[in-house]
Amino acid sequence: MTAVETAPAPAARPDQESPVPTAIVPTPQQSAWQRDRLGVFFHFGMNTFHGVEWSDGTLPASSFDPSDLDADQWVATAKELGARYVVLTAKHHDGFCLWPTATTDYSVRSSPWRDGRGDVVREVSDACARHGVKFGFYLSPWDRNAPAYADEAAYDDFYAQQLRELCTGYGRVDEIWFDGAGSEGHRYDWARISSVIHELQPQAMVFNMGAPTIRWVGNEDGLAADPVEYVVRKTEFSNYTVETVELTDALYLPPECDVSLRRGWFWHPEDAPKTLDHLLAIYYRSVGLGANLLLNLPPDSTGRLPQEDVRRLRELRTELDRRFAAPLPAGVREVAPGVWELDFGSAVTFDHLWLTEELAGGQRVTAHELCDATGMPFASGFTVGSQRVQIFEPVTTRTVTVRVTGEGAVLTGATAFLAGVTSVPEIAYLATTDAPL
């Protein structure tokens, strides 16, 4: 791992005996990514046409033939939801490439789609440019089709070339996704792989492996848990093993919560989108806890997002807009060490409070408690981070006192909302941890 930038300690306040210790801080790219909050995943490929989650690399390329692929529909739907970025499965574990790579015949070039002249990666990246949405891709390290996979050195050559193609042919890339599933026991030359990204797309967020700048939350349910810590010494490997990756140094790696709109990552005709309540529960337990949410939308075998999925996403956007439609901003000031006052200017009634923390000097808040003007606590939690949404029974007050734990912690914003909702819905089901071989 490369050395991580640290910020100088702020000058000591008169009430402090010593300066605040230095902290591991985000890069500008990490800060921008955290402000994006919501992204969309597109799982599309050979599996879409065969009703499986993981295929073994032997399905014929001729079976990839969407009749009505519409990347504009995909990206426009993502933007309507509020997503700031998308990630496309350019290659999944089966090794089938959604761009006409020079590294293998197992790609769209060998399919009947667009008479073998199609390029899904191009169509999605171009749609992102048209709609003003950031573009990213997922290039599976595990490849069940490539003969070179059994020879680690040869496969490193093969994989680095695929990565170079994707990093040079499609404009700016804002996220590159690596998944550990299936790679247990295989050694990759991550230094070489990472050097390609550093050379060609240095601004891209790198998910979880190699030289990561963001990390996996540790489940495929889209759920973070309080506290959400941005500085860690290890990352989780995959949903199908308890293996972890130990880091040479502690790194600032904010988590991304990945989850599919449906039970499966790829489209299956018998599957259905999650309920609105399930999706709201995911939102509160990802974005609401200070993580990013990456919601997978699987196109069907025609190459379009199913209408029932689009309707559910519109329901989600409508309900989020309703809940957060009437912001009640508060002035924020520190009134004593670790004690912050939120002043709304007059008495207001609210059941949600959205807090933000200053992160330029590193994540500082480790716990917080909210009290009304009488000093009565009404909500509490651990971290705040880039955003923290608290939900509770309605409170009427002009001022709120926030007691925070954490040296040098600074609150930068507080906005209340009266949503008419006082609890987070239940999660309807959890993702399986059995590998879909």
C-alpha positions as a printed Julia matrix, in Angstrom:
437×3 Matrix{Float64}:
   0.0     0.0     0.0
   1.14    3.51   -0.68
   1.54    5.95    2.15
  -1.66    7.72    3.15
  -1.78   11.48    3.38
  -2.25   12.82    6.9
  -3.48   16.23    7.97
  -1.59   18.43   10.41
  -3.16   18.63   13.83
  -5.31   21.73   14.37
  -4.0    24.22   16.86
  -4.98   23.46   20.44
  -7.93   25.33   21.9
  -7.37   26.97   25.29
  -9.45   24.23   26.93
  -7.27   21.48   25.49
  -4.12   20.24   27.15
  -2.61   19.0    23.89
  -3.28   19.32   20.15
  -5.72   16.99   18.44
  -3.74   14.04   17.05
  -3.2    13.77   13.33
  -5.73   11.69   11.47
  -5.91    9.73    8.25
  -7.87   11.96    5.92
  -9.82   11.5     2.67
  -8.43   12.49   -0.69
 -10.48   15.01   -2.7
 -11.68   12.11   -4.87
 -12.86   10.16   -1.85
 -14.67   13.19   -0.48
 -16.42   13.74   -3.82
 -17.4    10.05   -3.96
 -18.88   10.21   -0.47
 -20.94   13.25   -1.46
 -22.39   11.25   -4.36
 -23.97    8.82   -1.84
 -25.97    6.78   -4.37
 -24.84    4.73   -7.36
 -26.38    2.06   -9.56
 -24.95   -1.32  -10.6
 -25.88   -2.97  -13.9
 -25.39   -6.75  -13.89
 -25.85   -7.85  -17.5
 -24.18  -10.56  -19.52
 -24.28  -14.22  -20.45
 -26.09  -15.12  -17.22
 -29.03  -12.92  -18.22
 -29.89  -15.34  -21.04
 -29.5   -18.6   -19.11
 -31.2   -18.04  -15.76
 -28.04  -18.42  -13.66
 -25.99  -16.21  -11.35
 -22.55  -17.7   -12.09
 -21.92  -19.49  -15.36
 -18.74  -21.48  -15.97
 -17.42  -19.9   -19.16
 -18.71  -22.62  -21.51
 -22.03  -21.07  -22.56
 -21.87  -20.15  -26.25
 -21.25  -16.53  -27.19
 -24.02  -16.94  -29.75
 -26.58  -16.92  -26.92
 -25.84  -13.27  -26.08
 -28.43  -11.53  -28.23
 -30.56   -8.8   -26.6
 -33.28   -7.72  -29.01
 -33.79   -4.17  -27.72
 -30.79   -3.07  -25.67
 -31.31    0.52  -24.55
 -28.49    1.92  -22.43
 -30.2     5.31  -22.39
 -33.14    3.72  -20.6
 -30.77    2.19  -18.04
 -28.91    5.41  -17.29
 -31.96    7.68  -17.45
 -33.65    5.42  -14.86
 -30.56    5.59  -12.64
 -30.51    9.38  -12.89
 -34.23    9.63  -12.14
 -33.61    7.58   -9.0
 -30.95   10.1    -7.95
 -27.84    8.03   -8.69
 -24.7    10.03   -9.39
 -22.68    7.12  -10.83
 -23.12    3.71  -12.44
 -20.98    0.58  -12.48
 -21.36   -1.92  -15.35
 -20.29   -5.58  -15.26
 -17.89   -5.36  -18.19
 -16.81   -8.94  -17.38
 -18.32  -11.29  -14.81
 -16.82  -14.55  -13.53
 -17.68  -16.45  -16.73
 -15.15  -14.35  -18.63
 -17.6   -13.09  -21.28
 -16.62   -9.55  -22.21
 -19.23   -6.9   -23.01
 -16.73   -5.04  -25.18
 -14.87   -6.28  -28.3
 -11.63   -7.07  -26.51
  -8.5    -8.16  -28.34
  -7.67  -10.61  -25.52
 -10.29  -13.32  -26.17
 -12.94  -14.46  -28.64
 -15.36  -14.86  -25.74
 -16.96  -11.45  -26.16
 -19.71   -9.53  -27.9
 -17.6    -9.71  -31.06
 -18.52  -13.4   -31.33
 -22.23  -12.85  -30.69
 -25.02  -12.1   -33.18
 -25.92   -8.92  -31.31
 -25.35   -5.88  -33.55
 -23.91   -8.37  -36.09
 -20.84   -8.81  -33.89
 -20.04   -5.1   -33.99
 -21.69   -4.14  -30.71
 -20.06   -2.78  -27.56
 -22.17   -2.64  -24.39
 -19.45   -0.79  -22.5
 -19.41    1.9   -25.2
 -23.17    2.27  -25.19
 -23.35    2.61  -21.41
 -20.4     5.0   -21.13
 -21.85    7.16  -23.92
 -25.26    7.16  -22.21
 -23.59    8.26  -18.97
 -21.95   11.16  -20.8
 -25.27   12.2   -22.32
 -27.1    12.1   -18.99
 -24.34   13.59  -16.82
 -23.83   10.45  -14.73
 -20.39    9.17  -13.74
 -19.25    5.9   -15.35
 -17.54    2.9   -13.8
 -17.01   -0.76  -14.59
 -16.6    -4.12  -12.87
 -13.87   -6.37  -14.27
 -14.02   -9.73  -12.5
 -10.56  -10.96  -11.49
 -11.84  -14.56  -11.54
 -12.25  -15.78  -15.13
 -13.73  -19.23  -15.73
 -13.22  -19.12  -19.51
  -9.63  -17.91  -19.92
  -7.16  -20.85  -20.27
  -4.46  -18.55  -18.89
  -6.19  -18.36  -15.5
  -4.37  -21.5   -14.36
  -1.01  -19.76  -14.98
  -0.84  -16.78  -12.64
   1.84  -14.89  -14.56
   0.16  -15.44  -17.92
  -3.2   -14.39  -16.54
  -1.71  -11.22  -15.08
  -0.66  -10.28  -18.64
  -4.13  -11.11  -19.93
  -5.96   -9.25  -17.17
  -3.74   -6.17  -17.3
  -4.43   -5.9   -21.04
  -8.19   -6.1   -20.47
  -7.95   -3.43  -17.82
  -5.84   -1.24  -20.11
  -8.46   -1.54  -22.87
 -11.23   -0.45  -20.52
  -9.15    2.38  -19.08
  -8.22    3.83  -22.48
 -11.24    3.32  -24.72
 -14.18    4.8   -22.82
 -13.27    8.23  -21.5
 -13.18    9.12  -17.82
 -13.78    6.26  -15.41
 -14.9     7.15  -11.88
 -15.09    3.71  -10.25
 -13.37    0.38  -10.91
 -14.87   -2.58   -9.11
 -12.97   -5.74   -8.08
 -14.76   -8.66   -6.45
 -12.98  -11.37   -4.47
 -15.6   -14.05   -5.15
 -13.98  -17.13   -6.68
 -10.46  -15.8    -6.24
  -9.73  -17.65   -3.02
  -6.21  -19.06   -3.26
  -5.33  -17.25   -6.49
  -2.52  -14.68   -6.4
  -2.8   -11.64   -8.64
  -0.07   -9.11   -9.34
  -2.03   -6.29   -7.73
   0.93   -3.91   -7.91
   0.96   -4.26  -11.68
  -2.84   -4.09  -11.95
  -2.95   -1.0    -9.77
  -0.21    0.67  -11.82
  -2.47    0.53  -14.89
  -5.19    2.41  -13.02
  -2.69    4.89  -11.57
  -1.32    5.57  -15.06
  -4.6     5.82  -16.97
  -7.45    6.63  -14.56
  -5.83    7.93  -11.36
  -9.04    9.66  -10.21
 -11.08    6.42  -10.24
 -12.34    4.99   -6.97
 -11.01    1.43   -6.59
 -13.29   -1.03   -4.84
 -11.84   -3.28   -2.15
  -8.83   -5.0    -3.8
  -5.36   -4.08   -5.01
  -4.83   -0.48   -3.92
  -8.38    0.28   -2.78
  -9.81    3.7    -2.08
 -13.26    2.41   -1.05
 -14.25   -0.87    0.57
 -17.01   -3.44    0.62
 -19.37   -3.15    3.56
 -19.16   -6.91    4.15
 -22.57   -8.19    2.97
 -24.72   -8.19   -0.17
 -27.78   -6.83    1.61
 -26.89   -3.16    1.28
 -26.62   -2.78    5.05
 -24.05   -0.9     7.07
 -23.96   -1.09   10.88
 -23.35    1.64   13.43
 -20.52    2.62   13.83
 -19.54    3.15   10.2
 -15.79    3.6    10.37
 -13.91    5.15    7.45
 -10.41    4.18    8.62
  -9.75    0.42    8.69
  -6.86   -2.04    8.77
  -8.53   -4.83    6.78
 -11.19   -5.41    4.14
 -13.67   -8.25    3.72
 -12.97  -10.62    0.82
 -16.31  -11.94   -0.47
 -19.79  -12.94    0.61
 -18.84  -16.62    0.4
 -15.89  -16.77    2.8
 -14.83  -15.36    6.15
 -11.45  -14.47    4.66
 -10.23  -10.9     5.08
  -7.42   -8.9     3.5
  -5.04   -7.33    6.0
  -3.72   -3.9     4.99
  -0.12   -2.83    5.46
  -1.29    0.43    6.99
  -4.59    1.78    8.25
  -6.35    3.44    5.31
  -9.23    5.83    4.82
 -11.68    3.48    3.03
 -15.33    4.54    3.25
 -17.74    1.64    2.64
 -20.01    0.98   -0.31
 -23.17   -1.07    0.33
 -24.01   -3.2    -2.69
 -27.4    -4.88   -3.03
 -29.66   -5.95   -5.87
 -33.14   -4.6    -6.5
 -34.15   -8.26   -6.92
 -33.0   -11.38   -5.1
 -30.59  -12.18   -7.92
 -27.85   -9.99   -9.31
 -28.84  -10.98  -12.84
 -32.37  -10.85  -14.23
 -34.52  -13.95  -13.87
 -38.12  -14.04  -15.18
 -39.49  -15.56  -11.96
 -37.86  -12.93   -9.74
 -39.4    -9.65   -8.58
 -38.17   -6.34   -7.18
 -37.91   -5.77   -3.46
 -40.81   -4.04   -1.75
 -40.77   -0.31   -1.18
 -40.37   -0.84    2.57
 -37.39   -3.15    2.02
 -35.71   -0.54   -0.18
 -36.39    2.21    2.34
 -34.89    0.08    5.1
 -31.77   -0.35    2.96
 -31.54    3.4     2.36
 -31.72    4.23    6.07
 -29.15    1.55    6.91
 -26.67    2.58    4.21
 -26.88    6.24    3.23
 -28.56    7.01    6.55
 -25.56    5.64    8.46
 -22.89    7.44    6.42
 -22.09    4.86    3.72
 -22.66    4.9    -0.04
 -25.37    2.72   -1.58
 -24.8     0.85   -4.86
 -28.19   -0.54   -5.97
 -28.11   -3.17   -8.71
 -30.69   -2.89  -11.52
 -30.54   -6.0   -13.73
 -31.63   -5.5   -17.35
 -33.69   -8.34  -18.81
 -32.92  -10.51  -21.83
 -34.3    -7.89  -24.23
 -31.71   -5.44  -22.92
 -34.09   -3.19  -21.04
 -34.93   -2.62  -17.38
 -38.29   -4.3   -16.67
 -41.19   -1.9   -16.24
 -42.09   -3.32  -12.82
 -38.56   -2.48  -11.66
 -38.78    1.04  -13.07
 -42.12    1.56  -11.31
 -40.67    0.4    -7.98
 -37.7     2.75   -8.36
 -40.05    5.65   -9.06
 -42.01    4.74   -5.94
 -38.78    4.82   -3.95
 -37.74    8.2    -5.37
 -41.22    9.63   -4.76
 -41.26    8.47   -1.13
 -37.75    9.75   -0.42
 -38.69   13.09   -1.95
 -41.84   13.18    0.16
 -39.99   12.44    3.39
 -37.25   14.98    2.74
 -39.3    17.58    0.85
 -39.5    20.3     3.53
 -36.08   20.87    5.1
 -35.81   22.73    8.39
 -32.17   23.88    8.51
 -30.54   24.72   11.82
 -27.66   26.96   12.71
 -24.8    24.92   14.19
 -22.33   26.16   16.8
 -20.13   24.65   19.47
 -21.11   25.96   22.9
 -18.66   23.9    24.98
 -16.05   21.23   24.23
 -17.93   18.38   22.6
 -21.3    20.15   22.96
 -23.02   21.56   19.88
 -26.21   23.61   19.69
 -28.59   23.38   16.76
 -30.85   26.44   16.56
 -33.84   26.44   14.21
 -34.74   30.07   14.96
 -38.16   29.13   16.31
 -39.88   26.03   17.64
 -40.27   23.35   14.97
 -41.67   19.82   14.98
 -39.69   17.05   13.32
 -39.12   13.29   13.34
 -35.91   13.1    11.26
 -32.59   14.86   11.75
 -29.82   14.79    9.14
 -26.34   15.55   10.57
 -23.02   16.03    8.78
 -19.49   16.02   10.12
 -16.36   17.85    8.95
 -14.12   15.15    7.46
 -11.24   17.19    6.03
  -9.34   16.5     9.24
 -10.46   12.87    9.34
 -13.45   11.13   10.85
 -13.69   12.24   14.49
 -17.16   11.56   15.92
 -17.31    8.18   17.65
 -20.62    8.73   19.47
 -23.38   11.33   19.68
 -26.56   12.04   21.65
 -29.44   14.4    20.79
 -31.29   16.3    23.54
 -34.21   18.7    23.27
 -34.35   22.16   24.88
 -35.26   20.61   28.25
 -32.17   18.4    28.15
 -34.2    15.25   27.47
 -32.35   12.79   25.17
 -34.4    11.61   22.2
 -31.87    9.86   19.94
 -28.28    8.63   20.02
 -25.77    6.68   18.01
 -22.12    6.25   17.23
 -20.56    7.73   14.08
 -21.88   10.66   12.02
 -19.52   10.86    9.05
 -20.57   12.24    5.67
 -24.22   12.05    6.72
 -26.23   10.53    9.54
 -30.01   10.31    9.53
 -31.69    9.89   12.91
 -35.39    8.91   13.04
 -37.54    9.18   16.18
 -40.92   10.11   17.63
 -41.85   13.74   16.83
 -39.98   16.4    18.8
 -41.01   20.06   19.08
 -38.2    22.41   20.05
 -36.26   25.45   18.9
 -32.87   24.1    19.91
 -31.23   20.7    20.04
 -28.08   19.91   21.99
 -25.76   17.38   20.37
 -23.17   15.86   22.68
 -20.37   14.28   20.67
 -17.5    12.04   21.63
 -14.3    12.37   19.63
 -11.34   14.71   19.89
 -11.57   17.55   17.41
 -15.03   16.53   16.19
 -16.82   19.25   14.22
 -20.43   19.22   13.09
 -20.97   21.17    9.88
 -24.68   20.81    9.2
 -28.03   19.83   10.65
 -31.38   19.69    8.88
 -34.66   18.47   10.36
 -37.68   17.02    8.54
 -41.23   16.15    9.5
 -41.81   13.01    7.44
 -44.68   11.51    9.4
 -42.62    8.35    9.87
 -40.91    7.39   13.13
 -39.23    4.03   12.5
 -37.12    2.22    9.93
 -38.96   -0.64    8.16
 -37.86   -4.24    8.55
 -35.57   -6.02    6.09
 -37.73   -8.62    4.31
 -34.92  -11.1     3.59
 -31.15  -11.39    3.48
 -28.92  -12.51    0.62
 -27.65  -16.06    0.59
 -24.02  -16.69    1.5
 -23.93  -19.94   -0.49
 -21.9   -19.59   -3.67
 -24.21  -20.07   -6.72
 -21.88  -22.48   -8.51
